[in-house]
């Protein structure tokens, strides 16, 4: 097999392997750590899907070959020393053999002060209040009341954003936009819309330069 010229500058270890950190293109979540050799890296590039080398089985391993959980490659980037890779993917299913979305789900330490906010984590937290209602939870209350109540709140929060914006009150506008964003996430979950769905839609638009209006079929 002919390997891409870019591989010649990569530093494989004594066993001919290089670690590949796989990251979700949409959520930025780290999905797994696997290994590639020159051949599987070339196959990954040629096929547009992750192909690893299994150290335990000593053989080529195409992710999703048996499970169907294929990872389609968006980009591959080497680190400064060129001895490790980050592979951004769009996944068709869970990354972990346990059925978890990511192989990294065992917390060891989290700084409450420095922990980074993510829309996906907030989405999952809100979703948990729907699947496992909690007494006294406002979020669970909204899901219990149903779509009409959720839509009403989205409308109310939208109006409050407009009012705050008209007053040119930055702090109040930030507060109201945050309220609106939360209620929009509740609506998304109620309708089965994921953060990835919205990301995909925005990615395919020239949202910065053009107004995009959905046209419905008559």
Coordinates of N, CA and C in Angstrom, one line a residue:
X1 N 0.8 -1.2 0.0 CA 0.0 0.0 0.0 C 0.9 1.2 0.0
X2 N 0.5 2.2 -0.8 CA 1.2 3.5 -0.8 C 0.6 4.4 0.3
X3 N 1.5 4.9 1.1 CA 1.1 5.7 2.2 C 1.2 7.2 1.8
X4 N 0.3 8.1 2.3 CA 0.4 9.5 2.0 C 1.8 10.1 2.5
X5 N 2.3 11.1 1.7 CA 3.6 11.7 2.1 C 3.6 12.3 3.5
X6 N 2.5 12.7 3.9 CA 2.4 13.4 5.2 C 2.8 12.4 6.3
X7 N 2.6 11.1 6.1 CA 2.9 10.1 7.1 C 4.4 10.0 7.3
X8 N 5.2 10.4 6.4 CA 6.7 10.2 6.5 C 7.2 11.1 7.6
X9 N 6.5 12.2 7.9 CA 7.0 13.1 9.0 C 6.5 12.7 10.4
X10 N 5.5 11.8 10.4 CA 5.0 11.3 11.7 C 6.0 10.4 12.4
X11 N 5.9 10.4 13.8 CA 6.8 9.6 14.6 C 6.0 8.5 15.2
X12 N 6.2 7.3 14.6 CA 5.6 6.1 15.1 C 6.5 5.5 16.2
X13 N 6.0 4.8 17.2 CA 6.8 4.3 18.3 C 7.6 3.1 17.8
X14 N 8.2 2.4 18.8 CA 9.1 1.3 18.4 C 8.3 0.1 17.8
X15 N 7.0 0.1 18.1 CA 6.1 -1.0 17.6 C 5.4 -0.5 16.3
X16 N 5.8 0.6 15.8 CA 5.2 1.1 14.6 C 3.8 1.7 14.8
X17 N 3.5 2.2 16.0 CA 2.2 2.7 16.3 C 2.2 4.1 16.7
X18 N 1.1 4.8 16.5 CA 0.9 6.2 17.0 C -0.5 6.3 17.6
X19 N -0.5 6.9 18.8 CA -1.8 7.1 19.5 C -2.8 8.0 18.7
X20 N -4.0 7.7 18.7 CA -5.0 8.5 18.0 C -6.2 8.9 18.9
X21 N -6.3 10.1 19.3 CA -7.4 10.6 20.2 C -8.5 10.9 19.3
X22 N -9.7 10.2 19.5 CA -10.8 10.4 18.6 C -11.8 11.4 19.3
X23 N -12.2 12.5 18.6 CA -13.0 13.5 19.1 C -14.3 13.7 18.3
X24 N -15.4 13.9 18.9 CA -16.7 14.2 18.2 C -16.6 15.6 17.6
X25 N -16.9 15.6 16.3 CA -16.8 16.9 15.5 C -17.8 17.9 16.0
X26 N -19.0 17.4 16.4 CA -20.0 18.3 16.8 C -20.0 18.8 18.3
X27 N -19.8 17.8 19.2 CA -19.8 18.1 20.6 C -18.5 18.4 21.2
X28 N -17.4 18.1 20.5 CA -16.0 18.2 20.9 C -15.7 17.3 22.0
X29 N -16.5 16.3 22.3 CA -16.3 15.3 23.3 C -15.2 14.3 22.9
X30 N -14.3 14.0 23.8 CA -13.3 13.0 23.5 C -14.0 11.6 23.6
X31 N -13.9 10.9 22.5 CA -14.6 9.6 22.4 C -13.8 8.4 22.8
X32 N -12.6 8.3 22.4 CA -11.7 7.2 22.7 C -10.3 7.4 22.4
X33 N -9.4 6.6 22.9 CA -8.0 6.6 22.5 C -7.7 5.3 21.9
X34 N -7.2 5.3 20.7 CA -6.9 4.0 20.0 C -5.5 4.2 19.3
X35 N -5.0 3.2 18.6 CA -3.7 3.3 17.9 C -3.8 3.0 16.5
X36 N -3.0 3.6 15.7 CA -2.9 3.4 14.3 C -1.4 3.1 13.9
X37 N -1.2 2.3 12.9 CA 0.1 2.2 12.3 C 0.0 2.8 10.9
X38 N 1.1 2.8 10.2 CA 1.1 3.5 8.9 C 0.0 2.9 8.0
X39 N -0.2 1.6 8.0 CA -1.2 1.0 7.1 C -2.6 1.5 7.5
X40 N -3.0 1.4 8.8 CA -4.3 1.8 9.2 C -4.6 3.2 9.0
X41 N -3.5 4.1 9.2 CA -3.7 5.5 9.0 C -4.0 5.8 7.5
X42 N -3.3 5.1 6.6 CA -3.5 5.2 5.2 C -4.9 4.7 4.8
X43 N -5.4 3.6 5.4 CA -6.7 3.1 5.2 C -7.8 4.1 5.7
X44 N -7.5 4.7 6.8 CA -8.4 5.7 7.4 C -8.6 6.9 6.4
X45 N -7.5 7.4 5.9 CA -7.6 8.5 4.9 C -8.3 8.1 3.6
X46 N -7.9 6.9 3.2 CA -8.5 6.4 1.9 C -10.0 6.1 2.0
X47 N -10.4 5.6 3.1 CA -11.8 5.1 3.3 C -12.7 6.2 3.9
X48 N -12.0 7.2 4.6 CA -12.8 8.3 5.2 C -13.5 7.8 6.5
X49 N -13.0 6.8 7.1 CA -13.6 6.2 8.3 C -12.4 5.8 9.2
X50 N -12.6 5.7 10.5 CA -11.5 5.3 11.4 C -11.2 3.8 11.2
X51 N -9.9 3.6 11.0 CA -9.4 2.2 11.0 C -8.2 2.2 11.9
X52 N -8.2 1.3 12.9 CA -7.2 1.2 13.9 C -6.4 0.0 13.9
X53 N -5.4 -0.1 14.7 CA -4.6 -1.4 14.8 C -4.8 -1.9 16.3
X54 N -5.4 -3.0 16.4 CA -5.7 -3.6 17.7 C -4.4 -4.2 18.3
X55 N -4.0 -3.6 19.4 CA -2.7 -4.2 20.0 C -3.0 -5.5 20.7
X56 N -4.2 -5.8 21.2 CA -4.5 -7.0 21.9 C -4.7 -8.2 20.8
X57 N -5.3 -7.9 19.7 CA -5.5 -8.9 18.7 C -4.5 -8.9 17.6
X58 N -3.6 -7.9 17.6 CA -2.6 -7.8 16.6 C -3.1 -7.9 15.2
X59 N -4.1 -7.0 15.0 CA -4.7 -7.0 13.6 C -5.4 -5.7 13.3
X60 N -5.7 -5.5 12.1 CA -6.4 -4.3 11.7 C -7.9 -4.3 12.2
X61 N -8.3 -3.1 12.7 CA -9.7 -3.0 13.3 C -10.4 -1.9 12.7
X62 N -11.4 -2.1 11.9 CA -12.3 -1.1 11.3 C -13.4 -0.8 12.3
X63 N -13.4 0.4 12.9 CA -14.4 0.8 13.9 C -15.8 0.7 13.2
X64 N -16.7 -0.1 13.9 CA -18.0 -0.2 13.4 C -18.2 -1.4 12.5
X65 N -17.2 -2.2 12.2 CA -17.3 -3.2 11.3 C -18.4 -4.3 11.7
X66 N -18.5 -4.5 13.0 CA -19.5 -5.5 13.5 C -20.6 -4.8 14.1
X67 N -20.4 -3.7 14.8 CA -21.4 -3.0 15.6 C -22.2 -2.0 14.7
X68 N -21.6 -1.6 13.6 CA -22.3 -0.6 12.8 C -22.0 0.9 13.2
X69 N -21.3 1.0 14.3 CA -21.0 2.3 14.9 C -19.8 3.0 14.2
X70 N -19.9 3.2 12.9 CA -18.8 3.8 12.1 C -18.5 5.2 12.5
X71 N -17.3 5.6 12.4 CA -16.8 6.9 12.7 C -16.3 7.5 11.4
X72 N -17.0 8.5 10.8 CA -16.6 9.1 9.6 C -15.6 10.3 9.9
X73 N -14.5 10.3 9.2 CA -13.4 11.2 9.5 C -13.6 12.6 8.9
X74 N -13.6 13.6 9.8 CA -13.6 15.0 9.3 C -12.2 15.5 9.1
X75 N -11.3 15.3 10.1 CA -9.9 15.8 9.9 C -9.0 15.0 10.8
X76 N -7.7 15.0 10.5 CA -6.7 14.4 11.3 C -5.6 15.4 11.5
X77 N -5.2 15.6 12.8 CA -4.2 16.6 13.1 C -3.1 16.0 14.0
X78 N -1.9 16.3 13.7 CA -0.8 15.8 14.5 C -0.4 16.8 15.5
X79 N 0.2 16.4 16.7 CA 0.6 17.4 17.7 C 2.0 18.0 17.3
X80 N 2.5 18.8 18.1 CA 3.7 19.6 17.8 C 4.9 18.6 17.6
X81 N 4.9 17.5 18.3 CA 6.0 16.5 18.1 C 5.8 15.5 17.1
X82 N 4.6 15.5 16.5 CA 4.1 14.6 15.5 C 4.2 13.2 15.9
X83 N 3.9 13.0 17.2 CA 3.9 11.6 17.7 C 2.6 11.2 18.3
X84 N 1.5 12.0 18.0 CA 0.2 11.7 18.5 C -0.8 12.4 17.5
X85 N -2.0 11.9 17.4 CA -3.0 12.4 16.4 C -4.3 12.7 17.1
X86 N -5.0 13.7 16.6 CA -6.4 14.0 17.0 C -7.2 13.7 15.8
X87 N -8.2 12.9 15.9 CA -9.0 12.5 14.7 C -10.4 13.0 15.0
X88 N -10.9 14.0 14.3 CA -12.3 14.5 14.5 C -13.2 13.6 13.6
X89 N -14.3 13.2 14.2 CA -15.2 12.3 13.5 C -16.7 12.7 13.7
X90 N -17.5 12.2 12.7 CA -18.9 12.2 12.9 C -19.3 10.8 13.1
X91 N -19.8 10.5 14.2 CA -20.1 9.1 14.6 C -21.5 8.7 14.3
X92 N -21.7 7.4 13.9 CA -23.0 6.9 13.6 C -23.6 6.1 14.8
X93 N -22.9 6.1 15.9 CA -23.4 5.4 17.1 C -22.4 5.5 18.2
X94 N -22.7 4.9 19.4 CA -21.8 5.0 20.5 C -20.3 4.6 20.2
X95 N -19.4 5.3 20.8 CA -18.0 5.0 20.5 C -17.5 3.9 21.4
X96 N -18.1 3.7 22.5 CA -17.6 2.7 23.5 C -18.2 1.3 23.3
X97 N -17.5 0.2 23.5 CA -18.1 -1.1 23.4 C -19.1 -1.4 24.5
X98 N -19.2 -0.5 25.6 CA -20.2 -0.7 26.6 C -21.5 -0.1 26.2
X99 N -21.5 0.6 25.1 CA -22.7 1.3 24.7 C -22.8 2.7 25.0
X100 N -21.8 3.2 25.8 CA -21.7 4.6 26.1 C -21.2 5.4 24.9
X101 N -21.6 6.7 24.9 CA -21.3 7.6 23.8 C -19.7 7.8 23.7
X102 N -19.1 7.8 24.8 CA -17.7 8.0 24.9 C -17.1 6.9 25.8
X103 N -15.8 6.6 25.6 CA -15.1 5.6 26.5 C -14.7 6.3 27.8
X104 N -14.8 7.6 27.8 CA -14.3 8.3 29.0 C -15.6 8.8 29.8
X105 N -15.9 8.0 30.8 CA -17.1 8.3 31.6 C -16.9 8.0 33.1
X106 N -15.7 7.8 33.5 CA -15.4 7.6 34.9 C -14.7 8.8 35.5
X107 N -15.5 9.7 36.2 CA -14.8 10.9 36.7 C -13.8 10.6 37.8
X108 N -12.7 11.3 37.7 CA -11.6 11.1 38.7 C -11.5 12.4 39.5
X109 N -11.6 13.6 38.8 CA -11.6 14.9 39.5 C -12.2 15.9 38.6
X110 N -13.0 16.8 39.1 CA -13.6 17.9 38.4 C -13.5 19.1 39.3
X111 N -12.9 20.2 38.7 CA -12.9 21.5 39.5 C -14.2 22.2 39.2
X112 N -14.9 22.5 40.3 CA -16.2 23.2 40.1 C -16.0 24.6 39.7
X113 N -14.8 25.1 40.0 CA -14.5 26.5 39.7 C -14.1 26.7 38.2
X114 N -13.4 25.7 37.7 CA -12.8 25.8 36.3 C -13.6 25.0 35.3
X115 N -14.5 24.1 35.7 CA -15.2 23.2 34.8 C -15.8 24.0 33.7
X116 N -15.6 23.6 32.4 CA -16.1 24.3 31.3 C -17.5 24.0 31.0
X117 N -18.3 25.0 30.7 CA -19.7 24.8 30.3 C -19.8 24.2 28.9
X118 N -20.7 23.3 28.7 CA -20.9 22.8 27.3 C -22.4 22.7 27.1
X119 N -22.9 23.1 25.9 CA -24.3 23.0 25.6 C -24.8 21.5 25.7
X120 N -23.9 20.6 25.3 CA -24.3 19.2 25.3 C -24.5 18.7 26.7
X121 N -23.7 19.1 27.7 CA -23.9 18.7 29.1 C -25.2 19.3 29.6
X122 N -25.5 20.5 29.3 CA -26.7 21.1 29.8 C -27.9 20.4 29.2
X123 N -27.8 20.1 27.9 CA -28.8 19.3 27.2 C -29.1 18.0 27.9
X124 N -28.0 17.3 28.2 CA -28.2 16.0 28.8 C -28.8 16.1 30.2
X125 N -28.4 17.2 31.0 CA -28.9 17.4 32.3 C -30.4 17.6 32.2
X126 N -30.8 18.5 31.3 CA -32.3 18.8 31.1 C -33.0 17.5 30.7
X127 N -32.4 16.8 29.8 CA -33.0 15.5 29.3 C -33.3 14.6 30.4
X128 N -32.3 14.6 31.4 CA -32.5 13.7 32.5 C -33.7 14.0 33.4
X129 N -34.1 15.3 33.4 CA -35.3 15.7 34.1 C -36.5 15.3 33.4
X130 N -36.4 14.9 32.1 CA -37.6 14.4 31.4 C -37.7 12.9 31.6
X131 N -36.6 12.2 31.4 CA -36.6 10.7 31.5 C -36.7 10.2 32.9
X132 N -36.1 11.0 33.9 CA -36.2 10.6 35.3 C -36.6 11.9 36.1
X133 N -37.9 12.2 36.1 CA -38.5 13.4 36.7 C -38.0 13.5 38.2
X134 N -37.7 14.7 38.6 CA -37.3 15.0 39.9 C -38.4 15.9 40.6
X135 N -38.8 15.5 41.8 CA -39.8 16.3 42.5 C -39.3 17.6 42.8
X136 N -40.1 18.7 42.5 CA -39.7 20.0 42.8 C -38.8 20.7 41.7
X137 N -38.5 19.9 40.7 CA -37.7 20.4 39.6 C -38.6 21.2 38.6
X138 N -38.2 22.5 38.3 CA -39.0 23.3 37.4 C -38.9 22.7 36.0
X139 N -37.8 22.1 35.6 CA -37.7 21.4 34.3 C -38.6 20.3 34.2
X140 N -38.7 19.4 35.2 CA -39.6 18.3 35.2 C -41.0 18.8 35.1
X141 N -41.3 19.9 35.8 CA -42.6 20.5 35.7 C -43.0 20.9 34.3
X142 N -42.1 21.5 33.6 CA -42.4 21.9 32.2 C -42.7 20.7 31.3
X143 N -41.9 19.7 31.5 CA -42.1 18.5 30.7 C -43.5 17.8 31.0
X144 N -43.8 17.9 32.3 CA -45.1 17.3 32.8 C -46.3 18.1 32.2
X145 N -46.1 19.4 32.1 CA -47.2 20.2 31.5 C -47.3 20.1 30.0
X146 N -46.2 19.7 29.3 CA -46.3 19.4 27.9 C -45.9 20.6 27.0
X147 N -46.1 20.3 25.7 CA -45.6 21.2 24.6 C -46.2 22.6 24.7
X148 N -47.5 22.7 25.0 CA -48.1 24.0 25.0 C -47.5 24.9 26.0
X149 N -47.2 24.4 27.2 CA -46.6 25.2 28.3 C -45.2 25.6 27.9
X150 N -44.5 24.7 27.3 CA -43.1 24.9 26.9 C -43.0 26.0 25.8
X151 N -43.9 25.9 24.9 CA -44.0 26.9 23.8 C -44.3 28.3 24.4
X152 N -45.2 28.3 25.3 CA -45.6 29.6 26.0 C -44.4 30.2 26.6
X153 N -43.6 29.4 27.3 CA -42.5 30.0 28.0 C -41.4 30.5 27.0
X154 N -41.2 29.7 25.9 CA -40.3 30.2 24.9 C -40.7 31.6 24.3
X155 N -42.1 31.7 24.1 CA -42.6 33.0 23.7 C -42.4 34.1 24.7
X156 N -42.6 33.8 25.9 CA -42.4 34.8 27.0 C -41.0 35.3 27.1
X157 N -40.1 34.3 27.0 CA -38.7 34.6 27.2 C -38.2 35.4 26.0
X158 N -38.7 35.0 24.8 CA -38.3 35.8 23.6 C -38.7 37.2 23.7
X159 N -39.9 37.5 24.2 CA -40.3 38.9 24.4 C -39.5 39.6 25.4
X160 N -39.1 38.9 26.5 CA -38.2 39.6 27.5 C -36.8 39.9 26.9
X161 N -36.3 39.1 26.0 CA -35.1 39.4 25.3 C -35.2 40.6 24.5
X162 N -36.3 40.8 23.8 CA -36.6 42.0 23.0 C -36.6 43.2 23.8
X163 N -37.4 43.1 24.9 CA -37.5 44.3 25.8 C -36.1 44.7 26.4
X164 N -35.4 43.7 26.9 CA -34.0 44.0 27.4 C -33.1 44.6 26.4
X165 N -33.2 44.1 25.1 CA -32.4 44.6 24.0 C -32.8 46.0 23.7
X166 N -34.1 46.3 23.7 CA -34.5 47.7 23.4 C -34.0 48.7 24.4
X167 N -33.9 48.2 25.6 CA -33.4 49.1 26.7 C -31.8 49.3 26.6
X168 N -31.2 48.5 25.8 CA -29.8 48.4 25.6 C -29.1 48.2 26.9
X169 N -29.7 47.3 27.7 CA -29.2 46.9 29.0 C -28.4 45.6 28.8
X170 N -27.1 45.7 28.7 CA -26.3 44.5 28.4 C -26.5 43.3 29.4
X171 N -26.4 43.7 30.7 CA -26.5 42.6 31.7 C -27.9 42.0 31.7
X172 N -28.9 42.8 31.6 CA -30.3 42.2 31.6 C -30.5 41.4 30.3
X173 N -29.9 41.8 29.2 CA -30.1 41.1 27.9 C -29.4 39.7 28.0
X174 N -28.2 39.7 28.6 CA -27.5 38.4 28.8 C -28.3 37.5 29.6
X175 N -28.9 38.0 30.7 CA -29.7 37.2 31.6 C -30.9 36.6 30.9
X176 N -31.6 37.5 30.1 CA -32.8 37.0 29.4 C -32.5 36.1 28.2
X177 N -31.4 36.3 27.5 CA -30.9 35.4 26.5 C -30.6 34.0 27.1
X178 N -30.0 34.0 28.3 CA -29.7 32.7 28.9 C -31.0 32.0 29.3
X179 N -32.0 32.7 29.8 CA -33.3 32.1 30.1 C -33.9 31.5 28.8
X180 N -33.9 32.3 27.7 CA -34.4 31.8 26.4 C -33.7 30.6 26.0
X181 N -32.4 30.6 26.0 CA -31.6 29.4 25.6 C -32.0 28.2 26.4
X182 N -32.1 28.3 27.7 CA -32.6 27.2 28.5 C -33.9 26.6 28.0
X183 N -34.9 27.5 27.8 CA -36.2 27.1 27.4 C -36.3 26.5 26.0
X184 N -35.4 27.0 25.1 CA -35.3 26.5 23.8 C -34.7 25.0 23.9
X185 N -33.8 24.8 24.8 CA -33.3 23.4 24.9 C -34.4 22.5 25.4
X186 N -35.2 23.0 26.3 CA -36.3 22.2 26.8 C -37.2 21.8 25.6
X187 N -37.5 22.8 24.8 CA -38.3 22.6 23.6 C -37.7 21.6 22.7
X188 N -36.4 21.7 22.5 CA -35.7 20.7 21.6 C -35.8 19.3 22.1
X189 N -35.7 19.1 23.4 CA -35.8 17.8 24.0 C -37.2 17.3 23.8
X190 N -38.2 18.1 24.1 CA -39.6 17.7 23.9 C -39.9 17.2 22.5
X191 N -39.2 17.9 21.5 CA -39.5 17.5 20.1 C -38.5 16.5 19.6
X192 N -37.5 16.1 20.4 CA -36.5 15.1 19.9 C -35.5 15.7 19.0
X193 N -35.2 17.0 19.2 CA -34.1 17.7 18.4 C -32.9 17.7 19.3
X194 N -31.7 17.3 18.7 CA -30.5 17.3 19.4 C -29.6 18.5 19.1
X195 N -28.6 18.7 19.9 CA -27.7 19.8 19.7 C -27.0 19.6 18.4
X196 N -26.7 18.3 18.1 CA -26.1 18.0 16.8 C -26.9 18.4 15.6
X197 N -28.3 18.2 15.7 CA -29.2 18.6 14.7 C -29.0 20.1 14.3
X198 N -28.9 20.9 15.4 CA -28.8 22.3 15.2 C -27.5 22.7 14.6
X199 N -26.4 22.0 15.1 CA -25.1 22.3 14.6 C -25.0 21.9 13.1
X200 N -25.6 20.8 12.7 CA -25.5 20.4 11.3 C -26.2 21.4 10.4
X201 N -27.4 21.9 10.9 CA -28.1 22.9 10.1 C -27.3 24.2 10.0
X202 N -26.7 24.7 11.0 CA -25.9 25.9 11.0 C -24.7 25.7 10.1
X203 N -24.1 24.5 10.1 CA -22.9 24.2 9.3 C -23.2 24.3 7.8
X204 N -24.3 23.9 7.4 CA -24.6 23.9 6.0 C -25.2 25.3 5.5
X205 N -25.3 26.2 6.4 CA -25.8 27.6 6.0 C -24.6 28.6 5.9
X206 N -24.8 29.6 5.1 CA -23.9 30.8 5.1 C -24.6 31.8 6.1
X207 N -24.7 31.4 7.3 CA -25.5 32.1 8.3 C -25.0 33.5 8.6
X208 N -23.7 33.7 8.4 CA -23.1 35.0 8.7 C -23.5 36.1 7.6
X209 N -23.6 35.7 6.4 CA -23.8 36.6 5.3 C -25.2 36.6 4.7
X210 N -26.0 35.6 4.9 CA -27.3 35.5 4.3 C -28.4 35.2 5.3
X211 N -29.5 35.8 5.1 CA -30.7 35.4 5.9 C -31.2 34.1 5.3
X212 N -31.5 33.1 6.1 CA -32.0 31.8 5.6 C -33.4 31.6 6.1
X213 N -34.3 31.4 5.3 CA -35.7 31.2 5.6 C -36.2 29.9 5.1
X214 N -36.8 29.1 6.0 CA -37.2 27.8 5.5 C -38.5 27.9 4.6
X215 N -38.4 27.2 3.5 CA -39.6 27.2 2.6 C -40.3 25.9 2.7
X216 N -41.5 25.9 3.0 CA -42.2 24.6 3.2 C -42.9 24.3 1.8
X217 N -43.0 23.0 1.6 CA -43.6 22.5 0.4 C -45.1 22.7 0.5
X218 N -45.8 23.2 -0.5 CA -47.2 23.4 -0.4 C -48.0 22.2 -0.9

